Amino acid sequence: MQSCHIVNEPSPGTTPPHKRRKRYSGRHPRRFEDKYKEHGGDPETIAKVMDSGKTPSGTHRPIMVAEVLQALAPKPGETAVDCTLGHGGHAEKILAQILPGGKLIGLDVDPVELPKTEARLRGLGFQQDALSVHRSNFAGLPQILAAENVPGADVILADLGVSSMQIDNPARGFSVKFEGPLDMRMNPQRGQPASAWLEKITPDALTEMLVSFSDEPRAAQLGPALAGNKFASTRELADAIGAVLPQLDDEELSLTIRRVFQAVRIAVNDELAALDAFLRNLPLCLNAGGRVAVLTFHSGEDRRVKKSFEANFSNGIYADIAREVTRPTPEEQRANRRSAPAKLRWAVKAA
Ligand SMILES: C[S@@+](CC[C@H](N)C(=O)[O-])C[C@H]1O[C@@H](n2cnc3c(N)ncnc32)[C@H](O)[C@@H]1O
């Protein structure tokens, strides 16, 4: 697939000048290596990055920590599961409340980031008796609890989607901000990269996924134009989206690119099937009186969580559920831009 140059739309009644639109460059294009310097540990640079509402490279800022802890109410001696360990930010806070005597089981599918997070948490002093780490999909939570010889958990957290470490690493191919191979797999050792997936998908299936996974209003144009093509890099896919929709201004194009990337990522990682399995298994995995909190980042996820919690509240499995979603405060949204789309729901299993 060639990199696309976008021809501006002609104004009616004039001969169109053959203007070339410059390649989509992202809002703050920077070389990843430069950005990564923040990660070198200079506290002043890191503080500046955080003050501007961004996330320092190689880290992840946990979202709605106070609200999550209030919903989960972890107590000393309890068993907790963090289904999406990520950088371990939420896990660290939960561990502080279940110790002494408690244990946190941490899961993540990512073989690249998980060992780093485990090393970070061990470095903070959490040893095997307090923290056990598994590279596993949370769809398999019942099997993990069985392997741990734990009949059920008192506290379960799932903070869905991708971590900042994954998004910001161009080699993972999640973001258009830095050019990288079009991969998008949370576990690069399994399944097929987004490039291969897009090459095989039919126009109708892609159109449908663009609607149901990211509410894309221009799915009907994008699906047939993108499906079946070979895009080797994130940049090639972004350029192709721009070529299909030359009338969009940079702001709208950037939003469209993000929606397409989100839909492809959800499909490549089969994220909604994992969420459905997790929600189905939850009642089996929670102890009586156990609490679960789920952070979602788009309407397709939130609808599923809401429906499952409401159904299990009506049938008496859950004694209480969140009636409304909790959103990050405006202060948190300003301090951490990536928190903006988050929605929190919780449920309590009947005693
Ligand atoms: C938003 S991050 C979690 C951040 C974490 N709460 C923290 O404080 O650092 C989501 C993480 O969940 C992982 N993940 C996504 N889907 C998963 C699944 N089905 N099973 C296990 N891990 C998953 C991703 O690899 C990523 O590391």
Coordinates of C-alpha atoms and ligand atoms in Angstrom, one line a residue:
M1 CA 0.0 0.0 0.0
Q2 CA 1.4 3.3 -1.0
S3 CA 1.4 6.2 1.4
C4 CA -1.6 8.3 0.4
H5 CA -1.5 12.0 -0.5
I6 CA -4.8 13.7 -0.1
V7 CA -6.2 15.9 -2.8
N8 CA -8.3 18.8 -1.4
E9 CA -11.9 19.0 -2.6
P10 CA -12.4 21.5 -5.5
S11 CA -14.7 24.4 -4.9
P12 CA -17.7 24.3 -7.2
G13 CA -17.2 25.8 -10.7
T14 CA -13.5 26.1 -10.5
T15 CA -10.7 24.0 -11.9
P16 CA -9.3 22.2 -8.9
P17 CA -5.7 23.1 -8.2
H18 CA -3.9 19.8 -7.5
K19 CA -3.0 20.6 -3.9
R20 CA -1.5 17.9 -1.9
R21 CA -2.4 17.7 1.7
K22 CA 0.5 17.0 3.9
R23 CA 0.7 13.6 5.7
Y24 CA -1.2 13.5 8.9
S25 CA 1.4 14.4 11.4
G26 CA -0.4 14.0 14.7
R27 CA -0.7 16.9 17.1
H28 CA 2.6 16.6 18.8
P29 CA 4.8 14.5 16.6
R30 CA 8.0 13.6 18.4
R31 CA 10.6 10.9 18.0
F32 CA 9.9 8.2 20.4
E33 CA 13.5 8.1 21.5
D34 CA 13.3 11.8 22.5
K35 CA 10.0 11.2 24.4
Y36 CA 11.6 8.3 26.1
K37 CA 14.2 10.5 27.7
E38 CA 11.5 11.5 30.3
H39 CA 11.6 7.9 31.4
G40 CA 15.4 8.4 32.1
G41 CA 14.2 9.7 35.5
D42 CA 14.8 13.4 35.4
P43 CA 12.2 14.4 38.1
E44 CA 11.9 18.0 36.7
T45 CA 11.0 16.8 33.2
I46 CA 8.6 14.2 34.6
A47 CA 6.9 16.8 36.7
K48 CA 6.5 19.1 33.7
V49 CA 5.0 16.3 31.6
M50 CA 2.5 15.5 34.4
D51 CA 1.6 19.1 35.0
S52 CA 0.6 19.4 31.3
G53 CA -1.9 16.6 31.7
K54 CA 0.2 14.0 29.9
T55 CA 1.7 10.7 31.0
P56 CA 5.5 10.2 31.3
S57 CA 6.7 7.5 28.9
G58 CA 7.0 4.0 30.2
T59 CA 4.5 4.6 33.0
H60 CA 0.7 4.6 33.4
R61 CA -1.3 6.9 35.6
P62 CA -4.0 5.0 37.4
I63 CA -7.5 6.5 37.0
M64 CA -10.1 7.3 39.6
V65 CA -8.0 5.7 42.4
A66 CA -10.1 7.1 45.3
E67 CA -13.4 6.2 43.6
V68 CA -12.2 2.7 42.8
L69 CA -11.0 2.1 46.4
Q70 CA -14.3 3.4 47.8
A71 CA -16.2 1.0 45.6
L72 CA -13.9 -2.0 46.4
A73 CA -13.5 -1.2 50.1
P74 CA -10.4 -3.6 50.5
K75 CA -9.7 -4.7 54.0
P76 CA -6.7 -6.3 55.7
G77 CA -6.6 -10.1 55.2
E78 CA -8.7 -10.0 52.0
T79 CA -8.0 -11.7 48.7
A80 CA -8.0 -9.2 45.8
V81 CA -7.7 -9.7 42.0
D82 CA -6.4 -7.0 39.7
C83 CA -7.4 -8.5 36.3
T84 CA -5.5 -5.8 34.4
L85 CA -2.3 -5.2 36.2
G86 CA -0.8 -2.7 33.7
H87 CA 1.8 -0.6 35.5
G88 CA 0.4 -1.8 38.9
G89 CA -0.8 1.6 40.0
H90 CA -4.2 0.4 41.3
A91 CA -2.7 -2.8 42.6
E92 CA -0.2 -0.9 44.7
K93 CA -3.1 1.0 46.4
I94 CA -5.2 -2.1 46.9
L95 CA -2.2 -4.0 48.4
A96 CA -1.7 -1.2 50.9
Q97 CA -5.2 -1.8 52.2
I98 CA -5.3 -5.6 52.2
L99 CA -2.0 -6.1 54.0
P100 CA -1.2 -7.5 56.5
G101 CA -2.6 -10.9 55.8
G102 CA -4.2 -10.3 52.4
K103 CA -3.0 -11.3 48.9
L104 CA -3.4 -9.7 45.5
I105 CA -3.5 -11.9 42.4
G106 CA -2.5 -9.8 39.4
L107 CA -3.2 -10.7 35.8
D108 CA -2.3 -9.2 32.4
V109 CA -2.0 -10.6 28.9
D110 CA 1.0 -8.4 28.0
P111 CA 4.3 -10.4 28.0
V112 CA 6.3 -7.2 27.3
E113 CA 5.2 -5.0 30.2
L114 CA 4.1 -7.6 32.8
P115 CA 7.7 -8.6 33.9
K116 CA 8.6 -5.0 34.3
T117 CA 5.6 -4.3 36.4
E118 CA 6.2 -7.4 38.5
A119 CA 9.8 -6.3 39.1
R120 CA 8.6 -2.8 40.0
L121 CA 6.1 -4.2 42.6
R122 CA 8.6 -6.7 44.0
G123 CA 11.0 -3.7 44.3
L124 CA 8.4 -2.0 46.5
G125 CA 8.6 -5.0 48.8
F126 CA 5.6 -7.0 47.8
Q127 CA 6.8 -10.6 47.9
Q128 CA 5.1 -13.9 46.7
D129 CA 3.0 -14.2 49.9
A130 CA 1.4 -10.8 49.2
L131 CA 1.4 -10.7 45.4
S132 CA 1.1 -13.4 42.8
V133 CA 1.4 -12.5 39.1
H134 CA 0.0 -14.4 36.1
R135 CA 0.3 -13.8 32.4
S136 CA -3.3 -14.6 31.6
N137 CA -6.4 -13.3 30.0
F138 CA -9.1 -12.3 32.6
A139 CA -11.5 -14.5 30.6
G140 CA -9.8 -17.4 32.4
L141 CA -10.2 -16.0 35.9
P142 CA -11.9 -19.1 37.3
Q143 CA -8.9 -21.2 36.2
I144 CA -6.4 -18.8 37.8
L145 CA -8.3 -18.9 41.1
A146 CA -8.4 -22.7 41.0
A147 CA -4.6 -22.7 40.3
E148 CA -4.1 -20.4 43.3
N149 CA -6.3 -22.7 45.4
V150 CA -8.5 -19.8 46.2
P151 CA -12.3 -20.4 46.3
G152 CA -13.2 -16.8 45.6
A153 CA -12.1 -13.2 45.8
D154 CA -13.3 -10.4 48.1
V155 CA -12.2 -7.7 45.7
I156 CA -12.0 -7.8 41.8
L157 CA -10.9 -4.9 39.6
A158 CA -10.8 -4.7 35.8
D159 CA -9.5 -1.5 34.2
L160 CA -10.1 -2.2 30.6
G161 CA -8.3 -1.3 27.4
V162 CA -4.6 -0.5 26.9
S163 CA -2.0 1.0 29.1
S164 CA 0.0 4.1 28.4
M165 CA 3.1 2.0 28.1
Q166 CA 1.5 0.1 25.3
I167 CA 0.1 3.1 23.5
D168 CA 3.3 5.1 23.7
N169 CA 5.6 2.3 22.4
P170 CA 5.7 2.6 18.6
A171 CA 6.9 -1.0 18.3
R172 CA 3.5 -2.1 19.6
G173 CA 1.6 -0.3 16.8
F174 CA -1.3 1.1 18.9
S175 CA -0.9 4.8 18.1
V176 CA -0.5 7.0 15.1
K177 CA 1.6 9.4 17.1
F178 CA 4.8 7.6 16.3
E179 CA 5.2 5.5 13.2
G180 CA 5.4 1.8 13.9
P181 CA 4.4 -1.6 12.5
L182 CA 0.6 -1.9 12.5
D183 CA 0.4 -4.6 15.2
M184 CA -1.9 -3.6 18.1
R185 CA -1.8 -7.0 19.9
M186 CA -1.7 -6.8 23.7
N187 CA 0.0 -10.1 23.5
P188 CA 2.2 -10.0 20.4
Q189 CA 2.9 -13.8 20.8
R190 CA -0.7 -14.7 19.9
G191 CA -3.1 -14.0 17.2
Q192 CA -2.5 -11.9 14.1
P193 CA -1.3 -8.3 13.9
A194 CA -3.7 -5.6 12.8
S195 CA -2.1 -5.4 9.4
A196 CA -2.9 -9.1 8.6
W197 CA -6.4 -8.7 10.1
L198 CA -7.2 -5.7 8.0
E199 CA -6.0 -7.5 4.9
K200 CA -8.4 -10.4 5.5
I201 CA -11.5 -8.6 6.8
T202 CA -14.5 -8.1 4.5
P203 CA -15.8 -4.6 3.8
D204 CA -19.2 -5.4 5.4
A205 CA -17.6 -6.8 8.6
L206 CA -15.2 -3.9 9.0
T207 CA -18.1 -1.4 8.4
E208 CA -20.1 -3.1 11.1
M209 CA -17.2 -3.2 13.6
L210 CA -16.5 0.5 13.0
V211 CA -20.0 1.2 14.1
S212 CA -20.3 -1.2 17.0
F213 CA -16.8 -0.8 18.5
S214 CA -16.3 2.9 18.1
D215 CA -19.6 4.5 16.9
E216 CA -17.8 5.7 13.7
P217 CA -20.2 8.0 11.8
R218 CA -18.4 7.5 8.5
A219 CA -18.1 3.7 8.7
A220 CA -20.0 3.2 5.4
Q221 CA -17.2 5.1 3.6
L222 CA -14.3 3.8 5.6
G223 CA -15.2 0.1 5.8
P224 CA -15.1 -0.7 2.0
A225 CA -12.1 1.6 1.4
L226 CA -9.9 0.1 4.1
A227 CA -10.8 -3.6 4.2
G228 CA -8.6 -5.9 2.2
N229 CA -5.7 -3.5 2.0
K230 CA -2.2 -4.1 3.3
F231 CA -1.1 -1.3 5.7
A232 CA 2.4 -2.1 7.0
S233 CA 2.6 0.8 9.5
T234 CA 0.3 2.9 11.7
R235 CA 1.2 5.9 9.5
E236 CA 0.0 4.1 6.3
L237 CA -3.4 3.4 7.9
A238 CA -3.7 7.0 9.1
D239 CA -2.8 8.3 5.7
A240 CA -5.3 6.0 4.0
I241 CA -8.1 7.2 6.4
G242 CA -7.2 10.8 5.4
A243 CA -7.3 9.9 1.7
V244 CA -10.9 8.5 2.1
L245 CA -12.1 11.6 3.9
P246 CA -10.2 14.6 2.3
Q247 CA -12.9 17.0 3.4
L248 CA -12.1 16.6 7.1
D249 CA -10.1 19.3 9.0
D250 CA -7.2 18.1 11.1
E251 CA -9.2 18.0 14.3
E252 CA -12.0 15.8 12.8
L253 CA -9.5 13.7 11.0
S254 CA -7.5 13.1 14.2
L255 CA -10.7 12.0 16.0
T256 CA -11.7 9.7 13.1
I257 CA -8.2 8.1 13.0
R258 CA -8.5 7.4 16.8
R259 CA -11.9 5.8 16.4
V260 CA -10.7 3.6 13.5
F261 CA -7.6 2.6 15.5
Q262 CA -9.8 1.8 18.6
A263 CA -12.2 -0.4 16.6
V264 CA -9.3 -2.3 14.9
R265 CA -7.6 -2.8 18.3
I266 CA -10.8 -4.1 19.9
A267 CA -11.3 -6.6 17.1
V268 CA -7.6 -7.8 16.9
N269 CA -7.6 -8.5 20.7
D270 CA -11.1 -9.9 20.7
E271 CA -11.7 -7.6 23.7
L272 CA -15.5 -7.8 23.9
A273 CA -15.5 -11.6 23.9
A274 CA -13.0 -11.5 26.9
L275 CA -15.2 -8.9 28.7
D276 CA -18.4 -11.1 28.1
A277 CA -16.6 -14.2 29.5
F278 CA -15.4 -12.2 32.5
L279 CA -18.8 -10.8 33.3
R280 CA -20.4 -14.3 33.0
N281 CA -17.8 -15.8 35.4
L282 CA -17.8 -13.0 37.9
P283 CA -20.5 -14.3 40.2
L284 CA -18.6 -17.6 40.5
C285 CA -15.3 -15.8 41.3
L286 CA -16.6 -13.4 44.0
N287 CA -17.0 -14.5 47.6
A288 CA -20.3 -13.7 49.3
G289 CA -20.2 -9.9 50.0
G290 CA -17.3 -9.5 47.5
R291 CA -17.0 -6.3 45.5
V292 CA -16.1 -5.7 41.8
A293 CA -15.3 -2.5 40.0
V294 CA -14.9 -2.1 36.3
L295 CA -13.4 0.9 34.5
T296 CA -14.6 1.2 30.8
F297 CA -13.5 3.5 28.0
H298 CA -16.2 3.3 25.4
S299 CA -19.9 2.8 25.1
G300 CA -19.7 -0.8 23.8
E301 CA -17.9 -1.9 27.0
D302 CA -20.0 0.2 29.4
R303 CA -23.3 -1.2 27.9
R304 CA -22.1 -4.8 28.6
V305 CA -21.1 -4.1 32.2
K306 CA -24.3 -2.2 32.9
K307 CA -26.5 -5.0 31.4
S308 CA -24.7 -7.7 33.3
F309 CA -24.8 -5.9 36.6
E310 CA -28.5 -5.1 36.2
A311 CA -29.4 -8.7 35.2
N312 CA -27.5 -10.1 38.2
F313 CA -29.0 -7.5 40.5
S314 CA -32.6 -8.4 39.4
N315 CA -31.9 -12.1 40.0
G316 CA -30.5 -11.5 43.4
I317 CA -26.8 -12.5 42.7
Y318 CA -25.7 -9.0 43.4
A319 CA -27.0 -7.3 46.5
D320 CA -26.2 -3.8 45.2
I321 CA -24.9 -2.2 42.0
A322 CA -23.9 1.3 40.8
R323 CA -27.1 3.0 39.6
E324 CA -25.1 5.6 37.6
V325 CA -21.6 5.6 36.2
T326 CA -18.9 7.5 38.1
R327 CA -16.8 9.8 35.9
P328 CA -13.3 11.3 36.7
T329 CA -13.6 14.7 38.3
P330 CA -12.9 17.7 36.0
E331 CA -9.6 18.1 38.0
E332 CA -8.6 14.6 37.2
Q333 CA -9.5 15.0 33.6
R334 CA -7.3 18.1 33.4
A335 CA -4.5 16.5 35.3
N336 CA -4.6 13.3 33.2
R337 CA -6.2 13.7 29.8
R338 CA -6.3 10.0 29.2
S339 CA -8.8 9.7 32.1
A340 CA -11.4 11.7 30.3
P341 CA -13.5 8.9 28.7
A342 CA -13.4 6.6 31.7
K343 CA -16.6 5.3 33.4
L344 CA -16.7 3.3 36.6
R345 CA -19.3 0.8 37.6
W346 CA -19.3 -1.5 40.7
A347 CA -21.4 -4.4 42.1
V348 CA -21.5 -6.2 45.5
K349 CA -22.3 -9.9 45.6
A350 CA -25.1 -11.0 47.9
A351 CA -24.1 -12.4 51.2
Ligands
LIG1 C1 -5.7 0.4 31.4 S1 -4.4 -0.7 31.6 C2 -4.5 -1.1 33.4 C3 -3.7 -0.1 34.2 C4 -3.6 -0.4 35.6 N1 -4.9 -0.4 36.3 C5 -2.6 0.5 36.3 O1 -2.9 1.1 37.4 O2 -1.5 0.6 35.9 C6 -5.1 -2.2 31.0 C7 -4.2 -3.4 31.0 O3 -5.1 -4.5 30.9 C8 -4.4 -5.5 30.1 N2 -5.5 -6.3 29.5 C9 -6.4 -5.9 28.6 N3 -7.3 -6.8 28.3 C10 -7.0 -7.9 29.1 C11 -7.5 -9.2 29.2 N4 -8.6 -9.6 28.5 N5 -6.9 -10.0 30.1 C12 -5.8 -9.6 30.9 N6 -5.3 -8.4 30.7 C13 -5.8 -7.5 29.8 C14 -3.6 -4.7 29.1 O4 -2.5 -5.5 28.6 C15 -3.1 -3.5 29.9 O5 -1.9 -3.8 30.5

